[in-house]
Backbone as JSON Lines, residues from 0, in Angstrom:
{"i":0,"aa":"M","n":[-7.21,-7.6,7.52],"ca":[-6.22,-7.19,6.2],"c":[-5.05,-8.27,6.17]}
{"i":1,"aa":"T","n":[-4.95,-8.82,5.05],"ca":[-4.2,-9.54,4.45],"c":[-2.87,-8.96,4.01]}
{"i":2,"aa":"M","n":[-1.59,-10.0,4.03],"ca":[-0.35,-9.35,4.13],"c":[-0.04,-9.55,2.71]}
{"i":3,"aa":"P","n":[1.09,-8.49,2.59],"ca":[0.67,-8.38,0.6],"c":[1.51,-9.68,0.03]}
{"i":4,"aa":"I","n":[1.26,-9.82,-1.2],"ca":[1.91,-10.67,-2.11],"c":[3.41,-10.4,-2.39]}
{"i":5,"aa":"K","n":[3.89,-9.68,-2.01],"ca":[4.93,-8.86,-2.12],"c":[5.12,-8.18,-3.64]}
{"i":6,"aa":"N","n":[3.96,-7.62,-3.83],"ca":[3.91,-6.81,-4.82],"c":[5.09,-5.45,-4.74]}
{"i":7,"aa":"H","n":[5.3,-4.92,-5.81],"ca":[6.38,-4.23,-5.94],"c":[5.73,-2.92,-6.47]}
{"i":8,"aa":"I","n":[6.06,-1.69,-5.9],"ca":[5.33,-0.14,-6.25],"c":[6.24,0.38,-6.72]}
{"i":9,"aa":"A","n":[6.24,0.87,-8.07],"ca":[6.52,1.72,-8.64],"c":[6.19,3.13,-8.3]}
{"i":10,"aa":"I","n":[6.95,4.4,-7.63],"ca":[6.64,5.64,-7.45],"c":[6.34,6.71,-8.53]}
{"i":11,"aa":"V","n":[5.21,6.83,-9.26],"ca":[5.86,7.68,-10.36],"c":[5.35,9.28,-10.36]}
{"i":12,"aa":"Y","n":[5.88,10.35,-10.89],"ca":[5.51,11.51,-10.74],"c":[5.26,12.42,-11.79]}
{"i":13,"aa":"P","n":[4.1,11.83,-12.19],"ca":[3.5,12.4,-13.81],"c":[2.83,13.75,-13.63]}
{"i":14,"aa":"S","n":[2.88,14.1,-12.59],"ca":[1.97,15.92,-12.36],"c":[2.93,16.39,-11.29]}
{"i":15,"aa":"G","n":[2.16,16.89,-9.97],"ca":[2.99,18.34,-9.79],"c":[3.97,17.75,-8.67]}
{"i":16,"aa":"K","n":[4.84,18.94,-8.33],"ca":[5.83,18.51,-7.43],"c":[5.52,18.25,-6.15]}
{"i":17,"aa":"I","n":[6.43,17.48,-5.47],"ca":[6.16,16.84,-4.15],"c":[5.99,18.22,-3.36]}
{"i":18,"aa":"K","n":[5.54,18.15,-2.26],"ca":[5.59,19.49,-1.25],"c":[6.01,18.93,0.67]}
{"i":19,"aa":"I","n":[6.99,17.92,0.03],"ca":[7.38,17.73,1.61],"c":[8.94,17.46,1.18]}
{"i":20,"aa":"S","n":[9.72,17.54,2.26],"ca":[11.02,17.05,2.32],"c":[11.33,16.02,2.15]}
{"i":21,"aa":"D","n":[12.77,15.81,1.3],"ca":[13.32,14.32,1.34],"c":[13.37,13.56,1.83]}
{"i":22,"aa":"E","n":[13.37,14.21,3.9],"ca":[13.26,13.18,4.76],"c":[11.89,12.53,4.87]}
{"i":23,"aa":"Q","n":[11.05,13.31,5.12],"ca":[9.37,12.97,4.68],"c":[9.01,11.71,3.95]}
{"i":24,"aa":"K","n":[9.91,12.19,2.75],"ca":[9.36,11.41,1.17],"c":[10.12,10.03,1.84]}
{"i":25,"aa":"Q","n":[11.65,10.22,2.52],"ca":[12.09,8.58,2.54],"c":[11.31,8.12,3.65]}
{"i":26,"aa":"E","n":[10.69,8.74,4.8],"ca":[9.93,7.99,5.78],"c":[8.69,7.53,5.36]}
{"i":27,"aa":"R","n":[8.16,8.0,4.26],"ca":[6.54,7.77,3.9],"c":[7.27,6.21,2.54]}
{"i":28,"aa":"I","n":[7.97,6.25,2.36],"ca":[8.69,5.11,1.12],"c":[8.58,3.96,2.36]}
{"i":29,"aa":"E","n":[9.64,4.39,3.68],"ca":[9.66,3.36,4.65],"c":[8.44,2.52,5.05]}
{"i":30,"aa":"N","n":[7.67,3.65,5.78],"ca":[6.44,3.01,5.91],"c":[5.65,2.1,4.94]}
{"i":31,"aa":"I","n":[5.49,2.3,3.27],"ca":[5.42,1.36,2.59],"c":[5.64,0.09,2.59]}
{"i":32,"aa":"K","n":[6.98,0.41,2.76],"ca":[8.01,-0.73,2.49],"c":[7.53,-1.72,4.12]}
{"i":33,"aa":"K","n":[7.43,-0.94,5.22],"ca":[6.93,-2.34,6.52],"c":[5.62,-2.7,6.08]}
{"i":34,"aa":"L","n":[4.83,-2.19,5.32],"ca":[3.31,-2.84,4.86],"c":[3.57,-4.18,4.14]}
{"i":35,"aa":"G","n":[4.99,-4.65,3.8],"ca":[5.26,-5.6,3.27],"c":[5.62,-5.37,1.69]}
{"i":36,"aa":"F","n":[5.55,-4.07,0.97],"ca":[5.82,-4.23,-0.46],"c":[7.27,-3.56,-0.75]}
{"i":37,"aa":"D","n":[7.43,-3.74,-1.87],"ca":[9.14,-3.24,-2.74],"c":[8.52,-1.98,-2.88]}
{"i":38,"aa":"V","n":[9.42,-1.42,-3.12],"ca":[9.22,0.19,-3.22],"c":[9.99,1.14,-4.45]}
{"i":39,"aa":"T","n":[10.09,1.22,-5.56],"ca":[11.14,1.96,-6.32],"c":[10.71,3.08,-6.44]}
{"i":40,"aa":"D","n":[11.68,4.07,-6.24],"ca":[11.15,5.52,-6.41],"c":[11.49,5.95,-7.72]}
{"i":41,"aa":"V","n":[10.71,6.27,-8.63],"ca":[11.25,6.65,-10.44],"c":[11.03,7.81,-10.17]}
{"i":42,"aa":"S","n":[11.5,9.19,-9.58],"ca":[11.43,10.53,-9.55],"c":[12.43,11.18,-10.63]}
{"i":43,"aa":"P","n":[11.91,12.44,-11.14],"ca":[12.62,12.85,-12.13],"c":[14.09,13.88,-11.49]}
{"i":44,"aa":"S","n":[14.77,13.42,-12.42],"ca":[16.11,14.11,-12.07],"c":[16.34,15.42,-12.43]}
{"i":45,"aa":"L","n":[15.74,15.94,-13.3],"ca":[15.75,17.23,-13.59],"c":[14.79,18.38,-13.19]}
{"i":46,"aa":"P","n":[14.84,19.55,-12.81],"ca":[13.92,20.29,-12.06],"c":[12.84,20.58,-13.6]}
{"i":47,"aa":"S","n":[11.48,20.94,-13.38],"ca":[10.48,21.47,-14.64],"c":[10.75,22.68,-14.68]}
{"i":48,"aa":"Q","n":[10.14,23.09,-16.1],"ca":[10.71,24.21,-16.84],"c":[9.53,25.26,-16.3]}
{"i":49,"aa":"D","n":[8.15,24.64,-15.48],"ca":[7.39,25.83,-15.61],"c":[6.96,26.0,-13.94]}
{"i":50,"aa":"G","n":[7.81,25.09,-13.39],"ca":[7.78,25.3,-12.09],"c":[6.48,24.75,-11.53]}
{"i":51,"aa":"Y","n":[5.8,24.25,-11.9],"ca":[4.54,23.5,-10.97],"c":[4.62,21.62,-10.98]}
{"i":52,"aa":"T","n":[5.43,21.86,-12.41],"ca":[5.21,19.86,-12.62],"c":[6.61,19.58,-12.07]}
{"i":53,"aa":"S","n":[6.55,18.11,-11.63],"ca":[7.62,17.2,-11.16],"c":[8.91,17.29,-11.91]}
{"i":54,"aa":"G","n":[8.75,17.89,-13.26],"ca":[10.18,17.42,-14.35],"c":[9.66,17.72,-15.45]}
{"i":55,"aa":"P","n":[10.58,17.9,-16.27],"ca":[10.23,18.02,-17.83],"c":[9.04,17.1,-18.48]}
{"i":56,"aa":"V","n":[8.34,17.54,-19.17],"ca":[7.41,16.16,-19.8],"c":[7.77,15.05,-19.99]}
{"i":57,"aa":"L","n":[9.22,15.35,-21.01],"ca":[9.28,14.15,-21.82],"c":[10.62,13.02,-20.84]}
{"i":58,"aa":"E","n":[10.59,13.87,-19.91],"ca":[11.26,12.85,-18.32],"c":[10.12,12.07,-17.99]}
{"i":59,"aa":"R","n":[9.0,12.79,-17.56],"ca":[7.97,12.31,-16.77],"c":[7.34,11.1,-17.58]}
{"i":60,"aa":"A","n":[7.28,11.54,-18.94],"ca":[6.87,10.57,-19.31],"c":[7.51,9.18,-20.15]}
{"i":61,"aa":"A","n":[8.7,9.49,-19.92],"ca":[9.64,8.3,-20.08],"c":[9.8,7.73,-18.81]}
{"i":62,"aa":"Q","n":[9.71,8.63,-17.82],"ca":[9.55,7.1,-16.5],"c":[8.13,6.9,-16.48]}
{"i":63,"aa":"L","n":[7.15,7.11,-16.56],"ca":[5.73,6.28,-16.5],"c":[5.72,5.53,-17.36]}
{"i":64,"aa":"S","n":[6.56,5.98,-18.62],"ca":[6.84,4.34,-19.75],"c":[7.39,3.33,-19.42]}
{"i":65,"aa":"F","n":[8.54,3.54,-18.48],"ca":[9.61,2.72,-18.16],"c":[8.63,1.5,-17.11]}
{"i":66,"aa":"A","n":[8.05,2.5,-16.24],"ca":[7.09,2.13,-15.33],"c":[6.12,0.8,-15.66]}
{"i":67,"aa":"L","n":[5.5,1.34,-16.56],"ca":[4.36,0.62,-17.12],"c":[4.58,-0.68,-18.04]}
{"i":68,"aa":"T","n":[5.95,-0.5,-18.74],"ca":[6.6,-1.62,-19.56],"c":[7.62,-2.66,-18.79]}
{"i":69,"aa":"S","n":[7.78,-2.06,-17.42],"ca":[9.06,-3.22,-17.09],"c":[8.11,-3.97,-15.89]}
{"i":70,"aa":"R","n":[8.32,-5.7,-16.26],"ca":[7.27,-6.42,-15.34],"c":[7.9,-6.51,-14.14]}
{"i":71,"aa":"K","n":[8.95,-5.69,-13.43],"ca":[8.71,-5.91,-11.98],"c":[7.63,-5.27,-11.29]}
{"i":72,"aa":"F","n":[7.25,-4.4,-11.82],"ca":[6.33,-3.07,-11.04],"c":[5.22,-3.76,-11.39]}
{"i":73,"aa":"D","n":[4.06,-4.11,-10.33],"ca":[2.77,-4.91,-10.3],"c":[1.87,-3.59,-9.69]}
{"i":74,"aa":"V","n":[2.44,-2.66,-9.58],"ca":[1.48,-1.56,-8.62],"c":[2.39,-0.16,-9.08]}
{"i":75,"aa":"I","n":[2.0,0.83,-9.95],"ca":[2.42,2.24,-10.17],"c":[1.5,3.17,-9.79]}
{"i":76,"aa":"M","n":[1.95,3.49,-8.44],"ca":[1.47,4.68,-7.67],"c":[2.13,5.98,-7.86]}
{"i":77,"aa":"A","n":[1.26,6.78,-8.12],"ca":[1.26,8.47,-8.33],"c":[1.87,9.0,-6.92]}
{"i":78,"aa":"A","n":[2.86,9.85,-7.17],"ca":[3.55,10.55,-5.95],"c":[2.87,11.46,-5.43]}
{"i":79,"aa":"R","n":[1.97,12.18,-6.34],"ca":[0.89,12.88,-5.25],"c":[0.12,13.89,-6.87]}
{"i":80,"aa":"G","n":[-0.83,14.65,-7.16],"ca":[-1.5,15.15,-7.84],"c":[-1.1,16.48,-8.54]}
{"i":81,"aa":"G","n":[-2.13,17.51,-9.15],"ca":[-1.47,18.28,-9.37],"c":[-1.42,18.4,-11.2]}
{"i":82,"aa":"V","n":[-0.95,19.48,-11.74],"ca":[-1.31,19.89,-13.02],"c":[-0.41,18.5,-13.99]}
{"i":83,"aa":"G","n":[-0.35,18.62,-15.27],"ca":[0.83,18.01,-16.21],"c":[0.27,16.67,-16.53]}
{"i":84,"aa":"T","n":[-0.55,15.71,-16.25],"ca":[-0.89,14.81,-16.81],"c":[-1.29,14.78,-17.99]}
{"i":85,"aa":"T","n":[-2.25,15.72,-18.5],"ca":[-2.91,15.57,-20.02],"c":[-1.53,15.96,-20.84]}
{"i":86,"aa":"E","n":[-0.27,16.57,-20.79],"ca":[0.35,16.58,-21.74],"c":[1.44,15.56,-22.11]}
{"i":87,"aa":"L","n":[1.1,14.43,-21.22],"ca":[2.03,13.28,-21.32],"c":[1.45,11.96,-22.23]}
{"i":88,"aa":"I","n":[0.02,12.63,-22.48],"ca":[-0.52,11.46,-23.42],"c":[0.24,11.44,-24.79]}
{"i":89,"aa":"P","n":[0.58,12.51,-25.73],"ca":[1.24,12.49,-26.7],"c":[2.64,11.67,-27.07]}
{"i":90,"aa":"F","n":[3.38,12.05,-25.73],"ca":[4.68,11.06,-26.08],"c":[4.42,10.0,-25.36]}
{"i":91,"aa":"L","n":[3.38,9.55,-24.62],"ca":[3.31,8.06,-24.11],"c":[2.67,7.48,-25.54]}
{"i":92,"aa":"E","n":[1.96,8.1,-26.45],"ca":[1.17,7.41,-27.44],"c":[2.3,6.79,-28.44]}
{"i":93,"aa":"N","n":[3.74,7.35,-28.26],"ca":[4.77,7.07,-29.12],"c":[5.91,6.08,-28.06]}
{"i":94,"aa":"M","n":[5.96,5.89,-27.06],"ca":[6.58,5.12,-26.32],"c":[5.84,3.82,-25.69]}
{"i":95,"aa":"L","n":[4.46,3.87,-25.51],"ca":[4.54,2.52,-25.23],"c":[3.99,1.36,-26.15]}
{"i":96,"aa":"P","n":[4.37,0.29,-25.54],"ca":[3.82,-0.65,-26.6],"c":[2.5,-1.36,-26.99]}
{"i":97,"aa":"P","n":[2.05,-2.19,-27.67],"ca":[0.04,-2.39,-27.66],"c":[-0.09,-3.19,-26.32]}
{"i":98,"aa":"V","n":[0.82,-3.82,-26.02],"ca":[0.23,-4.71,-24.86],"c":[1.74,-4.55,-23.6]}
{"i":99,"aa":"I","n":[0.85,-4.29,-22.45],"ca":[2.03,-4.61,-21.39],"c":[1.5,-5.54,-20.4]}
{"i":100,"aa":"S","n":[2.43,-6.12,-19.4],"ca":[1.72,-6.89,-18.34],"c":[0.99,-6.08,-17.47]}
{"i":101,"aa":"Q","n":[0.27,-7.2,-16.8],"ca":[-0.96,-6.54,-15.62],"c":[-0.15,-6.06,-14.77]}
{"i":102,"aa":"K","n":[-1.19,-4.76,-14.74],"ca":[-0.78,-3.38,-13.63],"c":[-1.85,-3.15,-13.02]}
{"i":103,"aa":"T","n":[-1.79,-2.15,-12.06],"ca":[-2.5,-1.42,-10.88],"c":[-1.96,-0.33,-11.23]}
{"i":104,"aa":"F","n":[-2.75,1.0,-11.65],"ca":[-2.27,2.1,-11.38],"c":[-3.13,2.77,-10.46]}
{"i":105,"aa":"V","n":[-2.41,3.53,-9.18],"ca":[-3.37,4.41,-8.49],"c":[-3.2,5.97,-8.35]}
{"i":106,"aa":"G","n":[-3.69,6.74,-8.2],"ca":[-3.86,8.04,-8.2],"c":[-5.32,8.89,-8.11]}
{"i":107,"aa":"F","n":[-5.45,10.33,-8.2],"ca":[-6.52,11.05,-7.91],"c":[-5.84,12.18,-8.44]}
{"i":108,"aa":"S","n":[-6.85,13.38,-8.32],"ca":[-6.85,14.67,-9.1],"c":[-6.17,14.45,-10.2]}
{"i":109,"aa":"D","n":[-5.17,15.05,-10.7],"ca":[-5.33,14.78,-12.33],"c":[-5.08,13.47,-12.63]}
{"i":110,"aa":"N","n":[-4.55,13.01,-12.0],"ca":[-4.12,11.19,-12.63],"c":[-5.4,10.74,-12.87]}
{"i":111,"aa":"S","n":[-6.35,10.97,-12.12],"ca":[-7.85,10.49,-12.39],"c":[-7.78,10.46,-14.12]}
{"i":112,"aa":"F","n":[-7.7,11.39,-14.54],"ca":[-7.38,11.41,-16.29],"c":[-6.35,10.23,-17.18]}
{"i":113,"aa":"L","n":[-4.93,10.33,-16.12],"ca":[-4.19,9.46,-16.64],"c":[-4.37,7.96,-15.93]}
{"i":114,"aa":"G","n":[-5.44,8.03,-15.05],"ca":[-5.79,6.29,-14.77],"c":[-6.69,5.51,-15.78]}
{"i":115,"aa":"V","n":[-7.82,6.93,-16.2],"ca":[-8.57,6.24,-17.1],"c":[-8.18,6.44,-18.8]}
{"i":116,"aa":"Y","n":[-7.44,6.64,-18.59],"ca":[-6.64,6.83,-20.17],"c":[-6.16,5.42,-20.21]}
{"i":117,"aa":"L","n":[-5.26,5.35,-19.58],"ca":[-4.3,3.9,-19.34],"c":[-5.12,2.73,-19.52]}
{"i":118,"aa":"A","n":[-6.23,2.72,-18.2],"ca":[-7.23,1.78,-18.34],"c":[-7.89,1.43,-19.73]}
{"i":119,"aa":"Q","n":[-8.56,2.55,-20.3],"ca":[-8.89,2.39,-21.58],"c":[-7.92,1.61,-22.64]}
{"i":120,"aa":"R","n":[-7.12,2.32,-22.63],"ca":[-6.0,1.54,-23.63],"c":[-5.44,0.05,-23.34]}
{"i":121,"aa":"F","n":[-5.25,0.01,-22.17],"ca":[-4.58,-1.53,-21.81],"c":[-6.0,-2.14,-20.99]}
{"i":122,"aa":"S","n":[-6.37,-2.95,-21.61],"ca":[-7.11,-4.22,-20.77],"c":[-6.77,-4.57,-19.7]}
{"i":123,"aa":"N","n":[-5.34,-4.87,-19.12],"ca":[-5.23,-5.68,-17.99],"c":[-4.93,-4.87,-17.48]}
{"i":124,"aa":"L","n":[-4.61,-3.38,-17.39],"ca":[-4.53,-2.29,-16.23],"c":[-5.49,-2.04,-15.45]}
{"i":125,"aa":"R","n":[-5.52,-2.14,-14.57],"ca":[-7.11,-1.81,-13.4],"c":[-6.44,-0.22,-13.21]}
{"i":126,"aa":"Y","n":[-7.28,0.52,-12.71],"ca":[-7.32,1.96,-12.29],"c":[-7.74,2.16,-11.13]}
{"i":127,"aa":"I","n":[-7.03,2.51,-9.75],"ca":[-7.62,2.56,-8.48],"c":[-7.82,4.14,-7.91]}
{"i":128,"aa":"H","n":[-8.66,4.77,-7.96],"ca":[-8.85,6.21,-7.58],"c":[-8.25,6.29,-6.27]}
{"i":129,"aa":"G","n":[-7.46,6.21,-5.65],"ca":[-6.94,6.08,-4.46],"c":[-5.48,6.74,-4.0]}
{"i":130,"aa":"Q","n":[-5.28,6.55,-2.52],"ca":[-4.39,7.45,-2.25],"c":[-2.96,7.63,-3.05]}
{"i":131,"aa":"M","n":[-2.49,8.57,-3.02],"ca":[-1.34,8.4,-3.39],"c":[-0.01,8.38,-2.75]}
{"i":132,"aa":"A","n":[1.3,8.39,-2.97],"ca":[2.22,7.91,-2.16],"c":[2.53,8.57,-1.57]}
{"i":133,"aa":"F","n":[2.92,9.83,-1.62],"ca":[2.76,11.07,-0.54],"c":[1.88,11.6,-0.14]}
{"i":134,"aa":"S","n":[0.56,11.05,-0.41],"ca":[-0.93,11.73,0.38],"c":[-0.57,12.03,1.87]}
{"i":135,"aa":"E","n":[-1.24,13.33,2.26],"ca":[-0.64,13.6,3.56],"c":[-1.42,12.33,4.53]}
{"i":136,"aa":"N","n":[-2.67,12.13,4.18],"ca":[-3.38,11.11,5.14],"c":[-3.43,9.74,4.95]}
{"i":137,"aa":"F","n":[-2.41,9.45,4.32],"ca":[-2.09,8.06,3.77],"c":[-1.67,7.1,5.38]}
{"i":138,"aa":"F","n":[-1.35,7.26,6.09],"ca":[-0.78,6.85,6.73],"c":[-1.75,7.27,8.35]}
{"i":139,"aa":"T","n":[-2.33,8.43,7.93],"ca":[-2.98,9.1,9.59],"c":[-4.4,8.6,9.37]}
{"i":140,"aa":"G","n":[-5.12,8.19,7.96],"ca":[-6.7,8.16,8.05],"c":[-6.83,6.96,8.48]}
{"i":141,"aa":"L","n":[-8.49,6.83,8.5],"ca":[-9.2,5.47,9.15],"c":[-8.78,4.36,8.63]}
{"i":142,"aa":"A","n":[-8.38,3.32,9.77],"ca":[-7.7,2.29,9.28],"c":[-8.38,1.12,8.57]}
{"i":143,"aa":"R","n":[-9.85,1.36,8.46],"ca":[-10.89,0.13,7.88],"c":[-10.4,0.95,6.4]}
{"i":144,"aa":"D","n":[-10.16,2.16,5.82],"ca":[-10.01,2.61,4.59],"c":[-8.92,2.13,4.08]}
{"i":145,"aa":"R","n":[-7.6,2.46,5.02],"ca":[-6.37,2.18,4.63],"c":[-6.16,0.46,4.35]}
{"i":146,"aa":"N","n":[-7.12,-0.2,4.98],"ca":[-6.9,-1.67,4.57],"c":[-7.64,-2.23,3.9]}
{"i":147,"aa":"A","n":[-8.73,-1.74,3.61],"ca":[-9.62,-1.66,1.99],"c":[-8.56,-1.15,0.82]}
{"i":148,"aa":"F","n":[-7.87,-0.33,0.92],"ca":[-7.05,-0.14,-0.1],"c":[-5.69,-1.27,-0.57]}
{"i":149,"aa":"L","n":[-5.46,-1.23,0.89],"ca":[-4.42,-2.36,0.77],"c":[-4.37,-3.82,0.13]}
{"i":150,"aa":"D","n":[-5.64,-3.87,0.29],"ca":[-6.67,-5.39,0.3],"c":[-6.67,-5.07,-1.3]}
{"i":151,"aa":"L","n":[-7.04,-3.84,-1.97],"ca":[-7.28,-3.99,-3.38],"c":[-5.6,-4.08,-3.94]}
{"i":152,"aa":"L","n":[-4.82,-3.7,-3.59],"ca":[-3.53,-3.63,-4.15],"c":[-2.9,-5.15,-4.27]}
{"i":153,"aa":"N","n":[-3.56,-5.91,-3.37],"ca":[-3.31,-7.06,-3.33],"c":[-4.23,-8.28,-3.72]}
{"i":154,"aa":"D","n":[-5.21,-7.57,-4.55],"ca":[-6.07,-8.15,-5.14],"c":[-6.97,-9.0,-4.4]}
């Protein structure tokens, strides 16, 4: 495994609420930092009205738009999967510019829909159908798989 080129990861919450405590969440962020990445947690500050998504649709769309348009983020990683990504698209259509800097978007579950949409819209965005920031087996799975994933994040 190669060491990171100091990629900056934005953790975004386009879909479901996370199901871990704040302490566990911070521990996972620290573990990602120990791998050599900068990490910014871009979490919603308002509760969702439906009880399933991580926050109100407009806030989730605005935060994803911020992460996609900010040049400081090389990697955008979904916090977790679940419902809610499809309702972001009409808002993103009006928030995103025609061109963004080179990015990698990581996620699976409903986030695969979002990743494919973004990769189709932006030719310089790469989608990786991979571990989300707060996936249970991010740090407990096979080292070979984790190393391959980290190599992808570092190109």
